[in-house]
């Protein structure tokens, strides 16, 4: 649909780091400590080797320049990161203690937000070096840090959504009956890559009773005529996520299958229509849940209504009872109610939705009726 989006610039990353430091200040934190993973990619564009056990840590302190603590042997690659011009590099060499290198950068009695996926080994090392510090996970301390997307991010999320939609349109043409779930899952992965995803995160194909397990991935079960099949797939395109579900049927559905599907579709539509700035995340969940409960299936809707999406396919904000965070224009999240009947079948319908000034806009827009496949 679109070409390659313009790359993020050093200024984009500088602005994100300033925003994170400001948010930390407003949250009463002395700073933010960011380890390799989605937070670091989002803040700096830097993704060190996946298996690195050596300490790499971005230190964001309000009012000071960002510092990246990095192993000496990784420094040349770190310097090539797009966000590097906004960073001071502080390298440490094998054999030295990385925590004594890091300690002078930190307020010795401060409370810091730490990436959720930081290695325990590193956090324990910092605590040993600076016993007066304390820590909170970033998803608790600054859950909304990455939640509001800017125009360039929305462009990428829309492109990922469009690619997932193209994938769905194509999967309707393949044979389901007589093939294993894993075969259809392979088709989904191939199609996502064909339409520009560099990473496939999940390809759920839940046929018949397997559809009643929301996170059933895909197994050796041979799909048969009469099966309801839950499809849920996504990954990253240009570094941003897709995630969509549709439920299809092999041949004509029974009256009950059609009725359950109609309930989920109406619940998903109602929750989408509820999206607008100012309502709480939990209100989106409540609207979907009320609809399914009124139809008699409240105890069969066994997960939250949605999750945020960005440089990962699951992140804050969560559309769940108890989440009072108001929706803000630019937030992107899934709306994905479902009904799961153990031993029988499941139905889920999922779109990514972004909050606009006056409502919501879907980033997935394939037909939501239950498609009949062969
Ligand atoms: Zn059936
Ligand atoms: Zn999904
Ligand atoms: Zn999802």
PDB file of N, CA, C and O in Angstrom, residues 5 22 28 48 60 70 101 104 123 126 136 178 189 192 196 208 240 250 260 267 270 274 321 328 346:
ATOM      1  N   UNK A   5       8.466   3.940   4.949  1.00  0.00           N
ATOM      2  CA  UNK A   5       8.322   5.249   5.601  1.00  0.00           C
ATOM      3  C   UNK A   5       9.677   5.903   5.826  1.00  0.00           C
ATOM      4  O   UNK A   5      10.702   5.222   5.906  1.00  0.00           O
ATOM      5  N   UNK A  22      11.406  13.663  31.268  1.00  0.00           N
ATOM      6  CA  UNK A  22      10.391  14.565  31.841  1.00  0.00           C
ATOM      7  C   UNK A  22       9.296  13.764  32.546  1.00  0.00           C
ATOM      8  O   UNK A  22       8.865  14.096  33.653  1.00  0.00           O
ATOM      9  N   UNK A  28       8.033  11.526  39.877  1.00  0.00           N
ATOM     10  CA  UNK A  28       8.807  11.478  41.115  1.00  0.00           C
ATOM     11  C   UNK A  28       9.986  10.516  41.074  1.00  0.00           C
ATOM     12  O   UNK A  28      10.510  10.125  42.115  1.00  0.00           O
ATOM     13  N   UNK A  48      21.271  -3.912  20.463  1.00  0.00           N
ATOM     14  CA  UNK A  48      22.499  -4.717  20.534  1.00  0.00           C
ATOM     15  C   UNK A  48      22.195  -6.190  20.305  1.00  0.00           C
ATOM     16  O   UNK A  48      21.027  -6.578  20.248  1.00  0.00           O
ATOM     17  N   UNK A  60      18.639   7.742  31.712  1.00  0.00           N
ATOM     18  CA  UNK A  60      17.967   9.016  31.430  1.00  0.00           C
ATOM     19  C   UNK A  60      17.697   9.705  32.757  1.00  0.00           C
ATOM     20  O   UNK A  60      16.987   9.164  33.610  1.00  0.00           O
ATOM     21  N   UNK A  70      27.859   0.983  27.871  1.00  0.00           N
ATOM     22  CA  UNK A  70      27.930  -0.028  26.812  1.00  0.00           C
ATOM     23  C   UNK A  70      29.263  -0.776  26.930  1.00  0.00           C
ATOM     24  O   UNK A  70      30.289  -0.186  27.300  1.00  0.00           O
ATOM     25  N   UNK A 101      31.084   1.366  37.076  1.00  0.00           N
ATOM     26  CA  UNK A 101      31.067   2.343  35.974  1.00  0.00           C
ATOM     27  C   UNK A 101      29.758   3.123  35.978  1.00  0.00           C
ATOM     28  O   UNK A 101      29.725   4.324  35.705  1.00  0.00           O
ATOM     29  N   UNK A 104      28.302   6.157  39.398  1.00  0.00           N
ATOM     30  CA  UNK A 104      28.424   7.626  39.489  1.00  0.00           C
ATOM     31  C   UNK A 104      27.385   8.383  38.670  1.00  0.00           C
ATOM     32  O   UNK A 104      27.195   9.589  38.876  1.00  0.00           O
ATOM     33  N   UNK A 123      20.236  -5.664  37.703  1.00  0.00           N
ATOM     34  CA  UNK A 123      19.564  -4.877  38.729  1.00  0.00           C
ATOM     35  C   UNK A 123      20.150  -5.197  40.107  1.00  0.00           C
ATOM     36  O   UNK A 123      20.388  -4.298  40.926  1.00  0.00           O
ATOM     37  N   UNK A 126      23.437  -3.382  40.521  1.00  0.00           N
ATOM     38  CA  UNK A 126      23.273  -1.960  40.846  1.00  0.00           C
ATOM     39  C   UNK A 126      22.849  -1.779  42.295  1.00  0.00           C
ATOM     40  O   UNK A 126      23.321  -0.874  42.991  1.00  0.00           O
ATOM     41  N   UNK A 136      11.410   0.671  40.316  1.00  0.00           N
ATOM     42  CA  UNK A 136      10.040   0.305  39.958  1.00  0.00           C
ATOM     43  C   UNK A 136      10.068  -0.089  38.481  1.00  0.00           C
ATOM     44  O   UNK A 136      10.846   0.470  37.699  1.00  0.00           O
ATOM     45  N   UNK A 178      -8.882 -30.779   5.539  1.00  0.00           N
ATOM     46  CA  UNK A 178      -7.921 -31.796   5.142  1.00  0.00           C
ATOM     47  C   UNK A 178      -6.476 -31.407   5.379  1.00  0.00           C
ATOM     48  O   UNK A 178      -5.571 -32.219   5.192  1.00  0.00           O
ATOM     49  N   UNK A 189       2.203 -17.117   8.022  1.00  0.00           N
ATOM     50  CA  UNK A 189       3.544 -16.548   8.218  1.00  0.00           C
ATOM     51  C   UNK A 189       4.152 -16.130   6.883  1.00  0.00           C
ATOM     52  O   UNK A 189       4.739 -15.036   6.761  1.00  0.00           O
ATOM     53  N   UNK A 192       2.383 -12.910   5.731  1.00  0.00           N
ATOM     54  CA  UNK A 192       2.813 -11.720   6.481  1.00  0.00           C
ATOM     55  C   UNK A 192       4.165 -11.227   5.963  1.00  0.00           C
ATOM     56  O   UNK A 192       4.371 -10.023   5.761  1.00  0.00           O
ATOM     57  N   UNK A 196       5.453  -7.740   3.694  1.00  0.00           N
ATOM     58  CA  UNK A 196       6.414  -6.774   4.223  1.00  0.00           C
ATOM     59  C   UNK A 196       6.776  -6.882   5.686  1.00  0.00           C
ATOM     60  O   UNK A 196       7.537  -6.056   6.190  1.00  0.00           O
ATOM     61  N   UNK A 208     -11.971 -26.019  15.464  1.00  0.00           N
ATOM     62  CA  UNK A 208     -12.858 -26.812  16.307  1.00  0.00           C
ATOM     63  C   UNK A 208     -12.590 -26.548  17.780  1.00  0.00           C
ATOM     64  O   UNK A 208     -12.493 -25.381  18.194  1.00  0.00           O
ATOM     65  N   UNK A 240       7.034  -1.863  13.501  1.00  0.00           N
ATOM     66  CA  UNK A 240       5.783  -1.641  14.231  1.00  0.00           C
ATOM     67  C   UNK A 240       4.804  -2.787  14.009  1.00  0.00           C
ATOM     68  O   UNK A 240       4.827  -3.449  12.972  1.00  0.00           O
ATOM     69  N   UNK A 250     -15.466 -23.663   8.063  1.00  0.00           N
ATOM     70  CA  UNK A 250     -15.289 -24.542   6.904  1.00  0.00           C
ATOM     71  C   UNK A 250     -16.668 -25.052   6.494  1.00  0.00           C
ATOM     72  O   UNK A 250     -17.274 -25.849   7.209  1.00  0.00           O
ATOM     73  N   UNK A 260     -23.275 -17.283  18.043  1.00  0.00           N
ATOM     74  CA  UNK A 260     -22.145 -16.895  18.899  1.00  0.00           C
ATOM     75  C   UNK A 260     -21.263 -15.880  18.168  1.00  0.00           C
ATOM     76  O   UNK A 260     -20.811 -14.880  18.744  1.00  0.00           O
ATOM     77  N   UNK A 267     -20.441  -7.191  19.937  1.00  0.00           N
ATOM     78  CA  UNK A 267     -19.665  -6.705  21.093  1.00  0.00           C
ATOM     79  C   UNK A 267     -18.440  -5.931  20.627  1.00  0.00           C
ATOM     80  O   UNK A 267     -18.097  -4.870  21.176  1.00  0.00           O
ATOM     81  N   UNK A 270     -19.579  -2.572  19.259  1.00  0.00           N
ATOM     82  CA  UNK A 270     -19.986  -1.648  20.333  1.00  0.00           C
ATOM     83  C   UNK A 270     -18.756  -1.091  21.047  1.00  0.00           C
ATOM     84  O   UNK A 270     -18.694   0.106  21.361  1.00  0.00           O
ATOM     85  N   UNK A 274     -17.371   2.833  21.219  1.00  0.00           N
ATOM     86  CA  UNK A 274     -17.200   3.514  22.512  1.00  0.00           C
ATOM     87  C   UNK A 274     -15.892   4.293  22.576  1.00  0.00           C
ATOM     88  O   UNK A 274     -15.730   5.170  23.429  1.00  0.00           O
ATOM     89  N   UNK A 321     -10.723  -4.236  33.175  1.00  0.00           N
ATOM     90  CA  UNK A 321     -11.355  -3.694  34.379  1.00  0.00           C
ATOM     91  C   UNK A 321     -10.277  -3.248  35.366  1.00  0.00           C
ATOM     92  O   UNK A 321      -9.316  -3.984  35.611  1.00  0.00           O
ATOM     93  N   UNK A 328      -6.336   8.726  25.047  1.00  0.00           N
ATOM     94  CA  UNK A 328      -5.733   9.959  24.539  1.00  0.00           C
ATOM     95  C   UNK A 328      -5.537   9.777  23.033  1.00  0.00           C
ATOM     96  O   UNK A 328      -5.152   8.679  22.597  1.00  0.00           O
ATOM     97  N   UNK A 346     -14.390 -21.794  19.478  1.00  0.00           N
ATOM     98  CA  UNK A 346     -14.222 -20.424  19.970  1.00  0.00           C
ATOM     99  C   UNK A 346     -14.436 -19.429  18.845  1.00  0.00           C
ATOM    100  O   UNK A 346     -14.393 -19.780  17.661  1.00  0.00           O
TER     101      UNK A 346
END
